[in-house]
Amino acid sequence: MKQFWILFLAFSSICASPKAEPANPKAYLLMLYENRGGYSIPDEEHHFILQEGGHPQYGEIPFDSAAHILADLNLSQHDVFYDLGCGVGKLVLQTYLTTPVKRSVGIELSKTRFNIADSCRKQTILDDHTTPNRDLIFLHQNIITANLSDATVCFLSSLAFPARLVQVIMDRLSALQHPVKVISILPLPDHKQFKLIKTYQLPMSWASEGVDVCLYTVTPASAIDACNTINKKRRKKRKRHIQSEEN
């Protein structure tokens, strides 16, 4: 009888434990988003997004293209991923399911697209594909004003973003006190804190032949200032050394 209860408790604990990521995340997301698309939204949402400084045009990064970038990023449990303008949330879920990030966050201004994303988040929880101490979050907010203070990696599907919106996002990320990696579906304007690391040529939903996807690192202003101070001191020291040799 004792052996029976030991086996029963062991079996119960296995059944109760979270399944974590699905065996095939690509197939799972395909199933999860069946008949759930973000291409069509009401006219009033179009107008609202334009009024708020965004753009309602929609496109998606395919699973394999995203997987290529995520593998390169080598994300850890210390990373916090943001998709700024996440649409129906596919990339946010893929990042959560296939990397160990501490938090995967999607921000979306369209109520229709946000509702689809959050519905898929809830279904992922019901399917036991979330894990303790890791957050999967969707926010119905404007990326101009949303809190990005904990972001370490940001994705910008910036193809249709107005120039002013891109500049605001760059200014906000450059103001953070820690380094950030930024993936953008277009080259970003020159900025002293943004350094282009790599350019990918990857298929997108609107361009099967591939488009440029740019990976940047953003260095905090405080780190740049500290580096400039050190270099300035070195130049002064070198100048004094040269003057002493001449004397």
Tab-separated table of C-alpha atoms in Angstrom:
chain	number	residue	atom	x	y	z
A	1	MET	CA	0.000	0.000	0.000
A	2	LYS	CA	2.872	2.360	0.859
A	3	GLN	CA	4.441	1.797	-2.565
A	4	PHE	CA	1.091	2.616	-4.206
A	5	TRP	CA	0.898	6.014	-2.488
A	6	ILE	CA	4.513	6.815	-3.371
A	7	LEU	CA	3.806	6.083	-7.040
A	8	PHE	CA	0.530	8.001	-6.901
A	9	LEU	CA	2.160	11.116	-5.404
A	10	ALA	CA	5.007	10.976	-7.918
A	11	PHE	CA	2.555	10.702	-10.815
A	12	SER	CA	0.442	13.549	-9.406
A	13	SER	CA	3.448	15.861	-9.135
A	14	ILE	CA	4.405	15.157	-12.747
A	15	CYS	CA	0.875	15.899	-13.945
A	16	ALA	CA	0.684	19.095	-11.886
A	17	SER	CA	4.040	20.501	-13.021
A	18	PRO	CA	3.989	23.141	-15.763
A	19	LYS	CA	4.621	21.940	-19.297
A	20	ALA	CA	6.755	25.072	-19.866
A	21	GLU	CA	7.490	25.651	-23.525
A	22	PRO	CA	5.626	23.485	-26.054
A	23	ALA	CA	7.591	20.766	-27.832
A	24	ASN	CA	7.146	22.601	-31.130
A	25	PRO	CA	6.716	26.356	-30.501
A	26	LYS	CA	6.289	27.138	-34.197
A	27	ALA	CA	3.408	24.656	-34.578
A	28	TYR	CA	1.900	25.825	-31.277
A	29	LEU	CA	1.856	29.478	-32.355
A	30	LEU	CA	0.415	28.512	-35.728
A	31	MET	CA	-2.413	26.727	-33.936
A	32	LEU	CA	-2.838	29.503	-31.364
A	33	TYR	CA	-3.229	32.215	-34.003
A	34	GLU	CA	-5.437	30.261	-36.377
A	35	ASN	CA	-8.189	32.656	-37.527
A	36	ARG	CA	-6.661	35.406	-35.356
A	37	GLY	CA	-5.118	38.130	-37.493
A	38	GLY	CA	-4.228	41.769	-37.043
A	39	TYR	CA	-4.526	43.038	-40.584
A	40	SER	CA	-8.090	44.322	-40.248
A	41	ILE	CA	-9.034	46.879	-37.600
A	42	PRO	CA	-11.975	49.314	-37.390
A	43	ASP	CA	-11.707	52.722	-39.062
A	44	GLU	CA	-11.951	54.490	-35.722
A	45	GLU	CA	-8.814	52.673	-34.559
A	46	HIS	CA	-6.996	53.794	-37.720
A	47	HIS	CA	-7.874	57.407	-36.931
A	48	PHE	CA	-7.029	57.044	-33.247
A	49	ILE	CA	-3.562	55.579	-33.976
A	50	LEU	CA	-2.784	58.414	-36.411
A	51	GLN	CA	-3.939	60.998	-33.870
A	52	GLU	CA	-1.681	59.454	-31.239
A	53	GLY	CA	1.384	59.785	-33.483
A	54	GLY	CA	1.579	56.185	-34.728
A	55	HIS	CA	0.711	54.418	-37.955
A	56	PRO	CA	-1.913	51.663	-38.395
A	57	GLN	CA	-0.083	49.775	-41.172
A	58	TYR	CA	0.439	46.140	-40.174
A	59	GLY	CA	3.028	43.481	-40.927
A	60	GLU	CA	4.640	40.524	-39.153
A	61	ILE	CA	8.062	38.996	-38.782
A	62	PRO	CA	7.824	35.262	-39.635
A	63	PHE	CA	8.767	32.697	-37.004
A	64	ASP	CA	11.980	31.577	-38.763
A	65	SER	CA	13.186	35.153	-39.301
A	66	ALA	CA	12.586	35.961	-35.636
A	67	ALA	CA	14.279	32.722	-34.552
A	68	HIS	CA	17.408	33.739	-36.483
A	69	ILE	CA	17.646	37.042	-34.616
A	70	LEU	CA	16.766	35.587	-31.206
A	71	ALA	CA	19.508	32.971	-31.561
A	72	ASP	CA	22.002	35.747	-32.294
A	73	LEU	CA	20.907	37.803	-29.293
A	74	ASN	CA	21.605	34.931	-26.884
A	75	LEU	CA	19.069	36.230	-24.376
A	76	SER	CA	19.302	35.258	-20.712
A	77	GLN	CA	17.081	35.184	-17.631
A	78	HIS	CA	18.256	38.732	-16.895
A	79	ASP	CA	16.818	40.154	-20.126
A	80	VAL	CA	13.550	42.015	-20.535
A	81	PHE	CA	12.214	42.002	-24.102
A	82	TYR	CA	9.868	44.646	-25.507
A	83	ASP	CA	8.051	44.655	-28.844
A	84	LEU	CA	7.113	48.289	-29.443
A	85	GLY	CA	3.993	48.074	-31.572
A	86	CYS	CA	3.503	44.345	-31.085
A	87	GLY	CA	0.329	43.852	-33.129
A	88	VAL	CA	-1.291	40.560	-32.149
A	89	GLY	CA	1.771	39.585	-30.112
A	90	LYS	CA	3.348	36.724	-32.067
A	91	LEU	CA	6.949	37.850	-31.526
A	92	VAL	CA	6.354	38.485	-27.818
A	93	LEU	CA	5.022	34.949	-27.372
A	94	GLN	CA	7.780	33.421	-29.502
A	95	THR	CA	10.410	35.193	-27.421
A	96	TYR	CA	8.796	34.005	-24.194
A	97	LEU	CA	8.435	30.400	-25.381
A	98	THR	CA	11.870	29.980	-26.980
A	99	THR	CA	14.215	32.044	-24.774
A	100	PRO	CA	14.766	32.296	-21.000
A	101	VAL	CA	13.941	36.032	-20.759
A	102	LYS	CA	12.694	37.260	-17.412
A	103	ARG	CA	9.913	39.249	-19.041
A	104	SER	CA	8.464	39.481	-22.549
A	105	VAL	CA	6.319	42.567	-23.089
A	106	GLY	CA	4.246	43.767	-26.017
A	107	ILE	CA	2.865	47.297	-26.316
A	108	GLU	CA	0.064	47.946	-28.788
A	109	LEU	CA	-2.176	50.953	-29.470
A	110	SER	CA	-4.866	49.138	-31.472
A	111	LYS	CA	-7.516	47.765	-29.111
A	112	THR	CA	-8.434	45.020	-31.605
A	113	ARG	CA	-4.860	43.788	-31.945
A	114	PHE	CA	-4.237	44.105	-28.207
A	115	ASN	CA	-7.333	42.009	-27.443
A	116	ILE	CA	-6.099	39.239	-29.748
A	117	ALA	CA	-2.648	39.319	-28.167
A	118	ASP	CA	-4.012	39.184	-24.631
A	119	SER	CA	-6.427	36.392	-25.556
A	120	CYS	CA	-3.469	34.342	-26.823
A	121	ARG	CA	-1.560	35.129	-23.628
A	122	LYS	CA	-4.441	33.785	-21.542
A	123	GLN	CA	-4.660	30.660	-23.693
A	124	THR	CA	-0.920	30.096	-23.270
A	125	ILE	CA	-1.425	30.198	-19.507
A	126	LEU	CA	-4.337	27.740	-19.734
A	127	ASP	CA	-2.150	25.435	-21.827
A	128	ASP	CA	0.472	25.443	-19.030
A	129	HIS	CA	3.147	27.006	-21.233
A	130	THR	CA	4.120	29.741	-18.785
A	131	THR	CA	6.656	29.280	-15.996
A	132	PRO	CA	7.016	30.765	-12.493
A	133	ASN	CA	9.014	33.972	-12.034
A	134	ARG	CA	8.744	34.856	-15.729
A	135	ASP	CA	6.267	37.415	-17.036
A	136	LEU	CA	4.299	37.456	-20.288
A	137	ILE	CA	2.644	40.865	-20.610
A	138	PHE	CA	0.632	42.842	-23.148
A	139	LEU	CA	-0.138	46.521	-22.595
A	140	HIS	CA	-2.737	48.594	-24.418
A	141	GLN	CA	-0.655	51.765	-24.330
A	142	ASN	CA	1.151	54.326	-26.466
A	143	ILE	CA	4.859	53.523	-26.833
A	144	ILE	CA	5.566	57.254	-26.596
A	145	THR	CA	4.507	57.280	-22.944
A	146	ALA	CA	4.725	53.620	-21.834
A	147	ASN	CA	7.239	52.707	-19.139
A	148	LEU	CA	10.334	51.186	-20.802
A	149	SER	CA	12.701	51.573	-17.853
A	150	ASP	CA	13.489	47.857	-17.490
A	151	ALA	CA	13.957	47.105	-21.207
A	152	THR	CA	17.211	45.412	-22.254
A	153	VAL	CA	16.095	44.393	-25.775
A	154	CYS	CA	13.577	46.227	-27.984
A	155	PHE	CA	12.079	45.310	-31.343
A	156	LEU	CA	10.786	48.053	-33.636
A	157	SER	CA	8.738	47.109	-36.649
A	158	SER	CA	9.522	50.636	-37.755
A	159	LEU	CA	8.776	50.358	-41.471
A	160	ALA	CA	5.784	52.708	-41.296
A	161	PHE	CA	6.638	54.585	-38.094
A	162	PRO	CA	6.566	58.383	-38.590
A	163	ALA	CA	10.006	60.006	-38.292
A	164	ARG	CA	8.949	61.873	-35.153
A	165	LEU	CA	7.879	58.630	-33.451
A	166	VAL	CA	11.199	56.969	-34.302
A	167	GLN	CA	13.079	59.948	-32.863
A	168	VAL	CA	11.030	59.897	-29.659
A	169	ILE	CA	11.702	56.173	-29.182
A	170	MET	CA	15.438	56.658	-29.793
A	171	ASP	CA	15.561	59.536	-27.305
A	172	ARG	CA	13.730	57.485	-24.684
A	173	LEU	CA	15.987	54.440	-25.085
A	174	SER	CA	19.147	56.536	-25.080
A	175	ALA	CA	18.039	58.079	-21.769
A	176	LEU	CA	18.047	54.713	-19.980
A	177	GLN	CA	20.803	54.100	-17.458
A	178	HIS	CA	21.776	50.686	-18.809
A	179	PRO	CA	22.776	49.289	-22.231
A	180	VAL	CA	19.976	48.245	-24.588
A	181	LYS	CA	19.889	46.218	-27.794
A	182	VAL	CA	17.524	47.428	-30.497
A	183	ILE	CA	16.293	45.502	-33.542
A	184	SER	CA	14.758	47.717	-36.209
A	185	ILE	CA	13.082	46.896	-39.537
A	186	LEU	CA	14.816	49.909	-41.077
A	187	PRO	CA	18.128	51.676	-40.549
A	188	LEU	CA	17.711	54.251	-37.789
A	189	PRO	CA	18.860	57.891	-38.015
A	190	ASP	CA	22.389	58.628	-36.819
A	191	HIS	CA	22.669	58.951	-33.056
A	192	LYS	CA	25.860	59.094	-31.003
A	193	GLN	CA	24.568	56.468	-28.533
A	194	PHE	CA	23.301	54.011	-31.167
A	195	LYS	CA	25.907	51.756	-32.775
A	196	LEU	CA	24.999	49.490	-35.706
A	197	ILE	CA	26.263	45.975	-34.923
A	198	LYS	CA	24.800	43.854	-37.686
A	199	THR	CA	22.410	43.940	-40.634
A	200	TYR	CA	20.321	40.887	-41.518
A	201	GLN	CA	18.475	40.170	-44.759
A	202	LEU	CA	15.341	38.363	-43.634
A	203	PRO	CA	11.894	37.566	-45.096
A	204	MET	CA	8.896	39.441	-43.713
A	205	SER	CA	5.167	39.041	-44.211
A	206	TRP	CA	5.220	41.874	-46.770
A	207	ALA	CA	8.518	40.913	-48.473
A	208	SER	CA	9.310	37.220	-48.942
A	209	GLU	CA	12.564	38.151	-50.708
A	210	GLY	CA	13.804	39.743	-47.484
A	211	VAL	CA	14.375	43.201	-46.022
A	212	ASP	CA	17.165	44.800	-44.011
A	213	VAL	CA	16.839	44.242	-40.280
A	214	CYS	CA	19.325	46.233	-38.197
A	215	LEU	CA	20.740	45.345	-34.794
A	216	TYR	CA	22.006	48.226	-32.652
A	217	THR	CA	23.497	48.591	-29.217
A	218	VAL	CA	22.576	51.681	-27.218
A	219	THR	CA	25.198	52.953	-24.789
A	220	PRO	CA	23.988	55.051	-21.831
A	221	ALA	CA	24.964	58.715	-21.969
A	222	SER	CA	26.658	58.371	-18.566
A	223	ALA	CA	28.972	55.671	-19.942
A	224	ILE	CA	29.873	57.819	-22.952
A	225	ASP	CA	30.563	60.812	-20.690
A	226	ALA	CA	32.758	58.682	-18.427
A	227	CYS	CA	34.681	57.388	-21.430
A	228	ASN	CA	35.166	60.918	-22.768
A	229	THR	CA	36.435	62.062	-19.365
A	230	ILE	CA	38.965	59.229	-19.237
A	231	ASN	CA	40.161	59.946	-22.771
A	232	LYS	CA	40.493	63.635	-21.954
A	233	LYS	CA	42.645	62.840	-18.915
A	234	ARG	CA	44.795	60.510	-21.013
A	235	ARG	CA	45.346	63.210	-23.635
A	236	LYS	CA	46.366	65.716	-20.965
A	237	LYS	CA	48.746	63.196	-19.413
A	238	ARG	CA	50.258	62.398	-22.808
A	239	LYS	CA	50.665	66.106	-23.557
A	240	ARG	CA	52.449	66.701	-20.246
A	241	HIS	CA	54.696	63.710	-20.931
A	242	ILE	CA	55.660	65.075	-24.363
A	243	GLN	CA	56.325	68.538	-22.915
A	244	SER	CA	58.556	67.121	-20.176
A	245	GLU	CA	60.605	65.188	-22.748
A	246	GLU	CA	61.039	68.312	-24.854
A	247	ASN	CA	62.304	70.224	-21.808
